[in-house]
PDB file of C-alpha atoms in Angstrom:
ATOM      1  CA  UNK E  52      -9.651 -10.726  19.224  1.00  0.00           C
ATOM      2  CA  UNK E  53      -7.598 -13.749  20.259  1.00  0.00           C
ATOM      3  CA  UNK E  54      -5.153 -15.779  18.216  1.00  0.00           C
ATOM      4  CA  UNK E  55      -7.770 -18.502  17.756  1.00  0.00           C
ATOM      5  CA  UNK E  56      -9.945 -15.934  15.963  1.00  0.00           C
ATOM      6  CA  UNK E  57      -7.318 -15.069  13.357  1.00  0.00           C
ATOM      7  CA  UNK E  58      -9.016 -14.513   9.980  1.00  0.00           C
ATOM      8  CA  UNK E  59      -8.195 -17.224   7.444  1.00  0.00           C
ATOM      9  CA  UNK E  60      -7.191 -14.529   4.976  1.00  0.00           C
ATOM     10  CA  UNK E  61      -4.391 -13.262   7.236  1.00  0.00           C
ATOM     11  CA  UNK E  62      -1.921 -15.408   5.342  1.00  0.00           C
ATOM     12  CA  UNK E  63       1.237 -15.061   7.438  1.00  0.00           C
ATOM     13  CA  UNK E  64      -0.021 -13.847  10.811  1.00  0.00           C
ATOM     14  CA  UNK E  65       0.809 -17.156  12.445  1.00  0.00           C
ATOM     15  CA  UNK E  66       4.334 -17.336  11.048  1.00  0.00           C
ATOM     16  CA  UNK E  67       6.088 -14.310   9.577  1.00  0.00           C
ATOM     17  CA  UNK E  68       8.375 -15.470   6.738  1.00  0.00           C
ATOM     18  CA  UNK E  69      10.879 -12.641   7.260  1.00  0.00           C
ATOM     19  CA  UNK E  70      11.886 -14.326  10.506  1.00  0.00           C
ATOM     20  CA  UNK E  71      13.327 -17.196   8.470  1.00  0.00           C
ATOM     21  CA  UNK E  72      16.561 -15.391   7.573  1.00  0.00           C
ATOM     22  CA  UNK E  73      16.033 -14.524   3.903  1.00  0.00           C
ATOM     23  CA  UNK E  74      16.204 -10.953   2.625  1.00  0.00           C
ATOM     24  CA  UNK E  75      13.005  -8.929   2.408  1.00  0.00           C
ATOM     25  CA  UNK E  76      12.613  -5.486   0.933  1.00  0.00           C
ATOM     26  CA  UNK E  77      10.014  -2.925   1.891  1.00  0.00           C
ATOM     27  CA  UNK E  78       9.246   0.463   0.390  1.00  0.00           C
ATOM     28  CA  UNK E  79      11.049   3.790   0.625  1.00  0.00           C
ATOM     29  CA  UNK E  80       9.860   7.174   1.849  1.00  0.00           C
ATOM     30  CA  UNK E  81       6.238   7.115   0.715  1.00  0.00           C
ATOM     31  CA  UNK E  82       5.623  10.769   1.520  1.00  0.00           C
ATOM     32  CA  UNK E  83       8.817  11.708  -0.341  1.00  0.00           C
ATOM     33  CA  UNK E  84       7.516  10.101  -3.523  1.00  0.00           C
ATOM     34  CA  UNK E  85       3.941  11.310  -3.214  1.00  0.00           C
ATOM     35  CA  UNK E  86       4.853  14.925  -2.426  1.00  0.00           C
ATOM     36  CA  UNK E  87       8.074  15.597  -4.310  1.00  0.00           C
ATOM     37  CA  UNK E  88       7.733  13.235  -7.277  1.00  0.00           C
ATOM     38  CA  UNK E  89       3.977  12.885  -7.758  1.00  0.00           C
ATOM     39  CA  UNK E  90       2.989  16.410  -6.730  1.00  0.00           C
ATOM     40  CA  UNK E  91       0.360  15.579  -4.102  1.00  0.00           C
ATOM     41  CA  UNK E  92      -0.361  17.777  -1.140  1.00  0.00           C
ATOM     42  CA  UNK E  93      -0.435  15.680   2.018  1.00  0.00           C
ATOM     43  CA  UNK E  94      -1.659  17.658   5.017  1.00  0.00           C
ATOM     44  CA  UNK E  95       0.031  16.259   8.134  1.00  0.00           C
ATOM     45  CA  UNK E  96       1.788  13.746   5.807  1.00  0.00           C
ATOM     46  CA  UNK E  97      -1.459  11.765   5.852  1.00  0.00           C
ATOM     47  CA  UNK E  98      -1.015   9.434   2.876  1.00  0.00           C
ATOM     48  CA  UNK E  99      -4.091   7.450   3.953  1.00  0.00           C
ATOM     49  CA  UNK E 100      -6.289  10.308   2.745  1.00  0.00           C
ATOM     50  CA  UNK E 101      -5.397   9.360  -0.838  1.00  0.00           C
ATOM     51  CA  UNK E 102      -7.346   6.130  -0.420  1.00  0.00           C
ATOM     52  CA  UNK E 103     -10.533   8.162  -0.914  1.00  0.00           C
ATOM     53  CA  UNK E 104      -9.541   9.631  -4.260  1.00  0.00           C
ATOM     54  CA  UNK E 105      -9.223   7.737  -7.545  1.00  0.00           C
ATOM     55  CA  UNK E 106      -6.031   9.564  -8.531  1.00  0.00           C
ATOM     56  CA  UNK E 107      -4.679   8.929  -5.055  1.00  0.00           C
ATOM     57  CA  UNK E 108      -5.365   5.205  -5.185  1.00  0.00           C
ATOM     58  CA  UNK E 109      -3.803   5.062  -8.643  1.00  0.00           C
ATOM     59  CA  UNK E 110      -0.664   6.762  -7.289  1.00  0.00           C
ATOM     60  CA  UNK E 111      -0.499   4.376  -4.349  1.00  0.00           C
ATOM     61  CA  UNK E 112      -0.907   1.426  -6.675  1.00  0.00           C
ATOM     62  CA  UNK E 113       1.976   2.656  -8.867  1.00  0.00           C
ATOM     63  CA  UNK E 114       4.100   3.270  -5.791  1.00  0.00           C
ATOM     64  CA  UNK E 115       3.639  -0.136  -4.184  1.00  0.00           C
ATOM     65  CA  UNK E 116       3.757  -2.041  -7.451  1.00  0.00           C
ATOM     66  CA  UNK E 117       7.072  -0.428  -8.347  1.00  0.00           C
ATOM     67  CA  UNK E 118       8.671  -1.247  -4.999  1.00  0.00           C
ATOM     68  CA  UNK E 119       7.304  -4.785  -4.770  1.00  0.00           C
ATOM     69  CA  UNK E 120       8.423  -5.289  -8.366  1.00  0.00           C
ATOM     70  CA  UNK E 121      12.037  -4.663  -7.360  1.00  0.00           C
ATOM     71  CA  UNK E 122      11.809  -7.485  -4.811  1.00  0.00           C
ATOM     72  CA  UNK E 123      10.049  -9.803  -7.237  1.00  0.00           C
ATOM     73  CA  UNK E 124      12.593  -9.177 -10.017  1.00  0.00           C
ATOM     74  CA  UNK E 125      15.418 -10.053  -7.637  1.00  0.00           C
ATOM     75  CA  UNK E 126      13.826 -13.103  -6.045  1.00  0.00           C
ATOM     76  CA  UNK E 127      13.408 -11.460  -2.622  1.00  0.00           C
ATOM     77  CA  UNK E 128      10.496 -11.220  -0.241  1.00  0.00           C
ATOM     78  CA  UNK E 129       8.606  -7.982   0.318  1.00  0.00           C
ATOM     79  CA  UNK E 130       6.750  -6.298   3.178  1.00  0.00           C
ATOM     80  CA  UNK E 131       3.810  -4.142   2.065  1.00  0.00           C
ATOM     81  CA  UNK E 132       3.564  -1.329   4.653  1.00  0.00           C
ATOM     82  CA  UNK E 133       0.103   0.237   4.562  1.00  0.00           C
ATOM     83  CA  UNK E 134      -0.142   4.020   3.968  1.00  0.00           C
ATOM     84  CA  UNK E 135      -1.673   4.481   7.421  1.00  0.00           C
ATOM     85  CA  UNK E 136       1.137   6.062   9.449  1.00  0.00           C
ATOM     86  CA  UNK E 137      -1.218   8.958  10.240  1.00  0.00           C
ATOM     87  CA  UNK E 138      -4.434   6.929  10.308  1.00  0.00           C
ATOM     88  CA  UNK E 139      -5.067   7.093  14.043  1.00  0.00           C
ATOM     89  CA  UNK E 140      -7.886   8.916  15.821  1.00  0.00           C
ATOM     90  CA  UNK E 141      -6.206  12.249  16.604  1.00  0.00           C
ATOM     91  CA  UNK E 142      -4.671  12.717  13.169  1.00  0.00           C
ATOM     92  CA  UNK E 143      -7.839  11.613  11.410  1.00  0.00           C
ATOM     93  CA  UNK E 144      -9.871  14.163  13.356  1.00  0.00           C
ATOM     94  CA  UNK E 145      -7.619  16.947  12.010  1.00  0.00           C
ATOM     95  CA  UNK E 146      -8.786  15.943   8.522  1.00  0.00           C
ATOM     96  CA  UNK E 147     -12.438  15.557   9.443  1.00  0.00           C
ATOM     97  CA  UNK E 148     -12.551  11.768   9.854  1.00  0.00           C
ATOM     98  CA  UNK E 149     -14.705  10.139  12.544  1.00  0.00           C
ATOM     99  CA  UNK E 150     -13.572   7.110  14.536  1.00  0.00           C
ATOM    100  CA  UNK E 151     -15.658   4.819  12.343  1.00  0.00           C
ATOM    101  CA  UNK E 152     -14.190   6.475   9.245  1.00  0.00           C
ATOM    102  CA  UNK E 153     -10.700   5.765  10.530  1.00  0.00           C
ATOM    103  CA  UNK E 154     -11.467   2.110  11.247  1.00  0.00           C
ATOM    104  CA  UNK E 155     -12.767   1.714   7.705  1.00  0.00           C
ATOM    105  CA  UNK E 156      -9.835   3.436   5.984  1.00  0.00           C
ATOM    106  CA  UNK E 157      -7.392   1.249   7.914  1.00  0.00           C
ATOM    107  CA  UNK E 158      -9.234  -1.889   6.811  1.00  0.00           C
ATOM    108  CA  UNK E 159      -9.550  -0.618   3.241  1.00  0.00           C
ATOM    109  CA  UNK E 160      -5.823   0.027   3.019  1.00  0.00           C
ATOM    110  CA  UNK E 161      -5.138  -3.612   3.880  1.00  0.00           C
ATOM    111  CA  UNK E 162      -7.702  -4.869   1.372  1.00  0.00           C
ATOM    112  CA  UNK E 163      -6.005  -2.674  -1.236  1.00  0.00           C
ATOM    113  CA  UNK E 164      -2.601  -4.213  -0.489  1.00  0.00           C
ATOM    114  CA  UNK E 165      -4.001  -7.743  -0.365  1.00  0.00           C
ATOM    115  CA  UNK E 166      -5.204  -7.329  -3.950  1.00  0.00           C
ATOM    116  CA  UNK E 167      -1.706  -6.246  -4.997  1.00  0.00           C
ATOM    117  CA  UNK E 168      -0.215  -9.255  -3.233  1.00  0.00           C
ATOM    118  CA  UNK E 169      -2.586 -11.544  -5.098  1.00  0.00           C
ATOM    119  CA  UNK E 170      -1.254 -10.115  -8.348  1.00  0.00           C
ATOM    120  CA  UNK E 171       2.451 -10.097  -7.513  1.00  0.00           C
ATOM    121  CA  UNK E 172       3.410 -12.799  -5.002  1.00  0.00           C
ATOM    122  CA  UNK E 173       5.184 -15.916  -6.224  1.00  0.00           C
ATOM    123  CA  UNK E 174       6.397 -19.064  -4.499  1.00  0.00           C
ATOM    124  CA  UNK E 175       9.888 -17.553  -4.384  1.00  0.00           C
ATOM    125  CA  UNK E 176       8.840 -14.075  -3.246  1.00  0.00           C
ATOM    126  CA  UNK E 177       6.688 -14.118  -0.122  1.00  0.00           C
ATOM    127  CA  UNK E 178       4.856 -10.831   0.388  1.00  0.00           C
ATOM    128  CA  UNK E 179       3.767  -9.833   3.878  1.00  0.00           C
ATOM    129  CA  UNK E 180       1.115  -7.205   4.640  1.00  0.00           C
ATOM    130  CA  UNK E 181       1.826  -4.905   7.580  1.00  0.00           C
ATOM    131  CA  UNK E 182      -0.544  -2.396   9.122  1.00  0.00           C
ATOM    132  CA  UNK E 183       1.513   0.738   9.706  1.00  0.00           C
ATOM    133  CA  UNK E 184       0.961   2.677  12.935  1.00  0.00           C
ATOM    134  CA  UNK E 185       2.580   6.024  13.639  1.00  0.00           C
ATOM    135  CA  UNK E 186       3.094   7.985  16.835  1.00  0.00           C
ATOM    136  CA  UNK E 187       0.261   9.940  18.427  1.00  0.00           C
ATOM    137  CA  UNK E 188       2.498  12.991  18.313  1.00  0.00           C
ATOM    138  CA  UNK E 189       5.235  14.157  15.983  1.00  0.00           C
ATOM    139  CA  UNK E 190       7.591  11.620  14.437  1.00  0.00           C
ATOM    140  CA  UNK E 191      10.626  13.714  15.346  1.00  0.00           C
ATOM    141  CA  UNK E 192       9.625  15.089  18.751  1.00  0.00           C
ATOM    142  CA  UNK E 193       7.907  13.084  21.516  1.00  0.00           C
ATOM    143  CA  UNK E 194       6.166  16.228  22.796  1.00  0.00           C
ATOM    144  CA  UNK E 195       3.601  15.378  25.469  1.00  0.00           C
ATOM    145  CA  UNK E 196       4.347  11.795  26.413  1.00  0.00           C
ATOM    146  CA  UNK E 197       1.707   9.233  27.275  1.00  0.00           C
ATOM    147  CA  UNK E 198       1.982   6.529  29.880  1.00  0.00           C
ATOM    148  CA  UNK E 199       2.148   2.982  28.559  1.00  0.00           C
ATOM    149  CA  UNK E 200      -1.479   2.486  29.640  1.00  0.00           C
ATOM    150  CA  UNK E 201      -2.614   5.608  27.765  1.00  0.00           C
ATOM    151  CA  UNK E 202      -0.675   4.544  24.677  1.00  0.00           C
ATOM    152  CA  UNK E 203      -2.241   1.086  24.746  1.00  0.00           C
ATOM    153  CA  UNK E 204      -5.749   2.553  24.890  1.00  0.00           C
ATOM    154  CA  UNK E 205      -5.053   5.093  22.139  1.00  0.00           C
ATOM    155  CA  UNK E 206      -3.417   2.741  19.642  1.00  0.00           C
ATOM    156  CA  UNK E 207      -5.639  -0.266  20.256  1.00  0.00           C
ATOM    157  CA  UNK E 208      -8.404   1.171  18.056  1.00  0.00           C
ATOM    158  CA  UNK E 209      -6.175   1.227  14.990  1.00  0.00           C
ATOM    159  CA  UNK E 210      -4.591  -2.119  15.826  1.00  0.00           C
ATOM    160  CA  UNK E 211      -8.045  -3.648  16.266  1.00  0.00           C
ATOM    161  CA  UNK E 212      -8.990  -2.535  12.752  1.00  0.00           C
ATOM    162  CA  UNK E 213      -5.921  -4.312  11.400  1.00  0.00           C
ATOM    163  CA  UNK E 214      -6.719  -7.411  13.456  1.00  0.00           C
ATOM    164  CA  UNK E 215     -10.102  -7.592  11.705  1.00  0.00           C
ATOM    165  CA  UNK E 216      -8.439  -7.351   8.286  1.00  0.00           C
ATOM    166  CA  UNK E 217      -6.023  -9.438   6.222  1.00  0.00           C
ATOM    167  CA  UNK E 218      -3.007  -7.765   7.828  1.00  0.00           C
ATOM    168  CA  UNK E 219      -0.314 -10.234   8.822  1.00  0.00           C
ATOM    169  CA  UNK E 220       1.310  -7.915  11.356  1.00  0.00           C
ATOM    170  CA  UNK E 221       1.529  -4.381  12.728  1.00  0.00           C
ATOM    171  CA  UNK E 222       4.582  -2.140  12.433  1.00  0.00           C
ATOM    172  CA  UNK E 223       4.959   0.933  14.627  1.00  0.00           C
ATOM    173  CA  UNK E 224       7.064   3.454  12.704  1.00  0.00           C
ATOM    174  CA  UNK E 225       9.026   6.403  14.177  1.00  0.00           C
ATOM    175  CA  UNK E 226       8.505   5.606  17.823  1.00  0.00           C
ATOM    176  CA  UNK E 227      10.236   8.352  19.797  1.00  0.00           C
ATOM    177  CA  UNK E 228       9.928   7.140  23.391  1.00  0.00           C
ATOM    178  CA  UNK E 229       9.614   3.890  25.293  1.00  0.00           C
ATOM    179  CA  UNK E 230       6.217   4.231  26.967  1.00  0.00           C
ATOM    180  CA  UNK E 231       4.405   4.621  23.647  1.00  0.00           C
ATOM    181  CA  UNK E 232       6.259   1.623  22.231  1.00  0.00           C
ATOM    182  CA  UNK E 233       5.316  -0.471  25.269  1.00  0.00           C
ATOM    183  CA  UNK E 234       1.664   0.543  25.075  1.00  0.00           C
ATOM    184  CA  UNK E 235       1.482  -0.162  21.368  1.00  0.00           C
ATOM    185  CA  UNK E 236       3.104  -3.560  21.820  1.00  0.00           C
ATOM    186  CA  UNK E 237       0.564  -4.444  24.496  1.00  0.00           C
ATOM    187  CA  UNK E 238      -2.292  -3.312  22.241  1.00  0.00           C
ATOM    188  CA  UNK E 239      -1.043  -5.646  19.515  1.00  0.00           C
ATOM    189  CA  UNK E 240      -0.620  -8.498  21.978  1.00  0.00           C
ATOM    190  CA  UNK E 241      -4.183  -8.008  23.177  1.00  0.00           C
ATOM    191  CA  UNK E 242      -5.436  -8.205  19.576  1.00  0.00           C
ATOM    192  CA  UNK E 243      -3.346 -11.268  18.715  1.00  0.00           C
ATOM    193  CA  UNK E 244      -1.197  -9.372  16.197  1.00  0.00           C
ATOM    194  CA  UNK E 245       2.565  -9.796  15.659  1.00  0.00           C
ATOM    195  CA  UNK E 246       4.128  -6.380  16.175  1.00  0.00           C
ATOM    196  CA  UNK E 247       7.369  -4.705  15.145  1.00  0.00           C
ATOM    197  CA  UNK E 248       8.668  -1.589  16.883  1.00  0.00           C
ATOM    198  CA  UNK E 249      10.756   0.822  14.816  1.00  0.00           C
ATOM    199  CA  UNK E 250      12.544   3.555  16.743  1.00  0.00           C
ATOM    200  CA  UNK E 251      13.804   6.794  15.275  1.00  0.00           C
ATOM    201  CA  UNK E 252      17.059   8.259  16.576  1.00  0.00           C
ATOM    202  CA  UNK E 253      18.801  11.615  16.442  1.00  0.00           C
ATOM    203  CA  UNK E 254      22.289  12.313  15.067  1.00  0.00           C
ATOM    204  CA  UNK E 255      23.773  11.082  18.371  1.00  0.00           C
ATOM    205  CA  UNK E 256      22.122   7.682  18.014  1.00  0.00           C
ATOM    206  CA  UNK E 257      19.677   8.347  20.863  1.00  0.00           C
ATOM    207  CA  UNK E 258      15.908   8.492  20.727  1.00  0.00           C
ATOM    208  CA  UNK E 259      14.382  11.993  20.673  1.00  0.00           C
ATOM    209  CA  UNK E 260      13.462  11.319  24.323  1.00  0.00           C
ATOM    210  CA  UNK E 261      17.185  11.060  25.122  1.00  0.00           C
ATOM    211  CA  UNK E 262      17.253   7.327  25.803  1.00  0.00           C
ATOM    212  CA  UNK E 263      19.809   5.157  24.073  1.00  0.00           C
ATOM    213  CA  UNK E 264      18.618   2.593  21.566  1.00  0.00           C
ATOM    214  CA  UNK E 265      20.091  -0.062  23.844  1.00  0.00           C
ATOM    215  CA  UNK E 266      18.021   1.122  26.803  1.00  0.00           C
ATOM    216  CA  UNK E 267      14.854   1.491  24.746  1.00  0.00           C
ATOM    217  CA  UNK E 268      14.915  -1.994  23.248  1.00  0.00           C
ATOM    218  CA  UNK E 269      15.666  -3.650  26.560  1.00  0.00           C
ATOM    219  CA  UNK E 270      12.947  -1.628  28.315  1.00  0.00           C
ATOM    220  CA  UNK E 271      10.274  -2.618  25.790  1.00  0.00           C
ATOM    221  CA  UNK E 272      11.305  -6.270  25.929  1.00  0.00           C
ATOM    222  CA  UNK E 273      11.308  -6.271  29.731  1.00  0.00           C
ATOM    223  CA  UNK E 274       7.846  -4.675  29.951  1.00  0.00           C
ATOM    224  CA  UNK E 275       6.223  -6.923  27.328  1.00  0.00           C
ATOM    225  CA  UNK E 276       7.970 -10.285  27.822  1.00  0.00           C
ATOM    226  CA  UNK E 277       9.881  -9.824  24.541  1.00  0.00           C
ATOM    227  CA  UNK E 278       6.621  -8.850  22.863  1.00  0.00           C
ATOM    228  CA  UNK E 279       7.850  -7.433  19.540  1.00  0.00           C
ATOM    229  CA  UNK E 280       8.662  -9.945  16.810  1.00  0.00           C
ATOM    230  CA  UNK E 281      11.705  -7.746  16.211  1.00  0.00           C
ATOM    231  CA  UNK E 282      12.829  -4.131  16.245  1.00  0.00           C
ATOM    232  CA  UNK E 283      13.767  -1.741  13.469  1.00  0.00           C
ATOM    233  CA  UNK E 284      15.485   1.630  13.115  1.00  0.00           C
ATOM    234  CA  UNK E 285      14.002   4.263  10.845  1.00  0.00           C
ATOM    235  CA  UNK E 286      14.118   7.965   9.984  1.00  0.00           C
ATOM    236  CA  UNK E 287      17.858   8.328  10.616  1.00  0.00           C
ATOM    237  CA  UNK E 288      20.941   8.135   8.413  1.00  0.00           C
ATOM    238  CA  UNK E 289      23.262   5.159   9.070  1.00  0.00           C
ATOM    239  CA  UNK E 290      26.013   7.550  10.167  1.00  0.00           C
ATOM    240  CA  UNK E 291      23.766   8.659  13.037  1.00  0.00           C
ATOM    241  CA  UNK E 292      23.602   5.294  14.778  1.00  0.00           C
ATOM    242  CA  UNK E 293      26.180   2.847  13.382  1.00  0.00           C
ATOM    243  CA  UNK E 294      28.727   3.649  16.115  1.00  0.00           C
ATOM    244  CA  UNK E 295      26.214   2.741  18.833  1.00  0.00           C
ATOM    245  CA  UNK E 296      25.808  -0.841  17.572  1.00  0.00           C
ATOM    246  CA  UNK E 297      28.043  -3.628  18.823  1.00  0.00           C
ATOM    247  CA  UNK E 298      27.883  -6.916  16.979  1.00  0.00           C
ATOM    248  CA  UNK E 299      26.917  -9.910  19.079  1.00  0.00           C
ATOM    249  CA  UNK E 300      25.150  -8.081  21.898  1.00  0.00           C
ATOM    250  CA  UNK E 301      21.731  -9.537  22.667  1.00  0.00           C
ATOM    251  CA  UNK E 302      19.845  -6.258  22.230  1.00  0.00           C
ATOM    252  CA  UNK E 303      21.487  -5.665  18.841  1.00  0.00           C
ATOM    253  CA  UNK E 304      20.354  -9.111  17.703  1.00  0.00           C
ATOM    254  CA  UNK E 305      16.765  -7.946  18.233  1.00  0.00           C
ATOM    255  CA  UNK E 306      17.166  -5.413  15.378  1.00  0.00           C
ATOM    256  CA  UNK E 307      16.092  -7.107  12.165  1.00  0.00           C
ATOM    257  CA  UNK E 308      15.040  -4.165  10.004  1.00  0.00           C
ATOM    258  CA  UNK E 309      16.219  -0.783   8.754  1.00  0.00           C
ATOM    259  CA  UNK E 310      14.491   2.089   6.996  1.00  0.00           C
ATOM    260  CA  UNK E 311      17.167   4.773   6.894  1.00  0.00           C
ATOM    261  CA  UNK E 312      17.027   8.341   5.636  1.00  0.00           C
ATOM    262  CA  UNK E 313      18.856   9.284   2.447  1.00  0.00           C
ATOM    263  CA  UNK E 314      19.940  12.545   4.085  1.00  0.00           C
ATOM    264  CA  UNK E 315      22.536  13.073   6.790  1.00  0.00           C
ATOM    265  CA  UNK E 316      20.605  16.129   8.049  1.00  0.00           C
ATOM    266  CA  UNK E 317      19.218  16.208  11.565  1.00  0.00           C
ATOM    267  CA  UNK E 318      15.470  16.071  12.123  1.00  0.00           C
ATOM    268  CA  UNK E 319      15.460  19.807  12.875  1.00  0.00           C
ATOM    269  CA  UNK E 320      17.289  20.525   9.634  1.00  0.00           C
ATOM    270  CA  UNK E 321      14.921  18.287   7.675  1.00  0.00           C
ATOM    271  CA  UNK E 322      11.951  20.163   9.145  1.00  0.00           C
ATOM    272  CA  UNK E 323      13.385  23.464   7.905  1.00  0.00           C
ATOM    273  CA  UNK E 324      14.566  22.228   4.490  1.00  0.00           C
ATOM    274  CA  UNK E 325      12.651  23.604   1.511  1.00  0.00           C
ATOM    275  CA  UNK E 326      14.180  21.222  -1.031  1.00  0.00           C
ATOM    276  CA  UNK E 327      14.405  17.444  -1.044  1.00  0.00           C
ATOM    277  CA  UNK E 328      17.731  15.962   0.061  1.00  0.00           C
ATOM    278  CA  UNK E 329      17.789  12.561  -1.618  1.00  0.00           C
ATOM    279  CA  UNK E 330      21.438  11.812  -0.809  1.00  0.00           C
ATOM    280  CA  UNK E 331      23.316   9.243  -2.872  1.00  0.00           C
ATOM    281  CA  UNK E 332      21.441   5.974  -3.521  1.00  0.00           C
ATOM    282  CA  UNK E 333      24.582   3.943  -4.303  1.00  0.00           C
ATOM    283  CA  UNK E 334      26.360   5.194  -1.206  1.00  0.00           C
ATOM    284  CA  UNK E 335      23.332   4.360   0.931  1.00  0.00           C
ATOM    285  CA  UNK E 336      23.251   0.865  -0.551  1.00  0.00           C
ATOM    286  CA  UNK E 337      26.875   0.304   0.435  1.00  0.00           C
ATOM    287  CA  UNK E 338      26.174   1.601   3.947  1.00  0.00           C
ATOM    288  CA  UNK E 339      23.373  -0.954   4.281  1.00  0.00           C
ATOM    289  CA  UNK E 340      25.777  -3.630   3.134  1.00  0.00           C
ATOM    290  CA  UNK E 341      28.246  -2.531   5.816  1.00  0.00           C
ATOM    291  CA  UNK E 342      25.551  -2.717   8.470  1.00  0.00           C
ATOM    292  CA  UNK E 343      24.605  -6.180   7.243  1.00  0.00           C
ATOM    293  CA  UNK E 344      28.225  -7.213   7.784  1.00  0.00           C
ATOM    294  CA  UNK E 345      27.788  -6.089  11.387  1.00  0.00           C
ATOM    295  CA  UNK E 346      24.257  -7.454  11.834  1.00  0.00           C
ATOM    296  CA  UNK E 347      23.616 -10.460   9.607  1.00  0.00           C
ATOM    297  CA  UNK E 348      20.189 -10.854  11.226  1.00  0.00           C
ATOM    298  CA  UNK E 349      19.042  -7.541   9.685  1.00  0.00           C
ATOM    299  CA  UNK E 350      16.908  -8.876   6.843  1.00  0.00           C
ATOM    300  CA  UNK E 351      14.107  -6.312   6.290  1.00  0.00           C
ATOM    301  CA  UNK E 352      15.473  -3.421   4.244  1.00  0.00           C
ATOM    302  CA  UNK E 353      13.691  -0.272   3.134  1.00  0.00           C
ATOM    303  CA  UNK E 354      13.948   3.496   3.254  1.00  0.00           C
ATOM    304  CA  UNK E 355      12.564   6.563   4.978  1.00  0.00           C
ATOM    305  CA  UNK E 356      12.839  10.334   4.411  1.00  0.00           C
ATOM    306  CA  UNK E 357      14.313  11.264   1.031  1.00  0.00           C
ATOM    307  CA  UNK E 358      14.374   7.730  -0.350  1.00  0.00           C
ATOM    308  CA  UNK E 359      12.487   6.369  -3.351  1.00  0.00           C
ATOM    309  CA  UNK E 360      12.674   3.355  -5.648  1.00  0.00           C
ATOM    310  CA  UNK E 361      16.247   4.258  -6.714  1.00  0.00           C
ATOM    311  CA  UNK E 362      17.487   3.846  -3.166  1.00  0.00           C
ATOM    312  CA  UNK E 363      15.611   0.570  -2.716  1.00  0.00           C
ATOM    313  CA  UNK E 364      17.153  -0.774  -5.926  1.00  0.00           C
ATOM    314  CA  UNK E 365      20.643   0.251  -4.749  1.00  0.00           C
ATOM    315  CA  UNK E 366      20.080  -1.329  -1.326  1.00  0.00           C
ATOM    316  CA  UNK E 367      18.742  -4.473  -2.976  1.00  0.00           C
ATOM    317  CA  UNK E 368      21.692  -4.860  -5.332  1.00  0.00           C
ATOM    318  CA  UNK E 369      24.305  -4.133  -2.655  1.00  0.00           C
ATOM    319  CA  UNK E 370      22.846  -6.520  -0.103  1.00  0.00           C
ATOM    320  CA  UNK E 371      21.805  -9.214  -2.546  1.00  0.00           C
ATOM    321  CA  UNK E 372      25.392  -9.297  -3.807  1.00  0.00           C
ATOM    322  CA  UNK E 373      26.626  -9.507  -0.235  1.00  0.00           C
ATOM    323  CA  UNK E 374      24.222 -12.363   0.519  1.00  0.00           C
ATOM    324  CA  UNK E 375      25.273 -14.270  -2.608  1.00  0.00           C
ATOM    325  CA  UNK E 376      28.954 -13.872  -1.726  1.00  0.00           C
TER     326      UNK E 376
END
């Protein structure tokens, strides 16, 4: 699909409003809420599987409505991130889904969010729909790495499904190494979709592959002619990466979003933890505010592991106050 074939219903695909400088919220740790608060079992953390169950769709509706409602109540924009982090071919096969099944569930998830946007969006609160793509492997460990060409071929099927839907953009969450991020960016470019790359980092501020965030962002930009609309950091606590950021550097200016963990634990510790570590929502909000002081261009704010609507509210209030000041 080329840009000239963009569906009319893809409202913001041609111009993403979060690039305009205003604050946008997104959701928290969706699996955290669904598993620990709502009591669902999510094999492989595959939230997309709930789309096929009435009680699952009801839970997803409550989840997204609550988070988007925080943005709406505070006059901020919102990015709906589809529950499709695991909705790629390999992960779907583990749950018995065919390739055609996976294409349909990806499209259905966007239709589901588009209906919520119709209900909730106002002139003052733009709401963007993003098709969420996760890594082929584990979100904490790169494991067997693909080449950029292999990654492009693998991810293009899911990206193509989003391109045929009302999705405004694609966001790649928990990217752990550069080649997969490059391949995914190229897949989105080929389908005419704006793409955001969100890297996860370890407690030392480096990607699980060992590369620095600096090196990773510059490598993706160099290989794709600055392909991503912007970059994000997710699945890490602010204390893990804040020392690696230097205000004013060109690569830092490419980071416009953050979905941090509530917990300071390492990925290995989180894997072994039997109880939820939800940290301190107010403290996390203040840490976001501090990062916004360093990176004023960081305008898309949400959460990752351990976070829920309480953390998003705290982040909203801290950063909205900062913006007003």
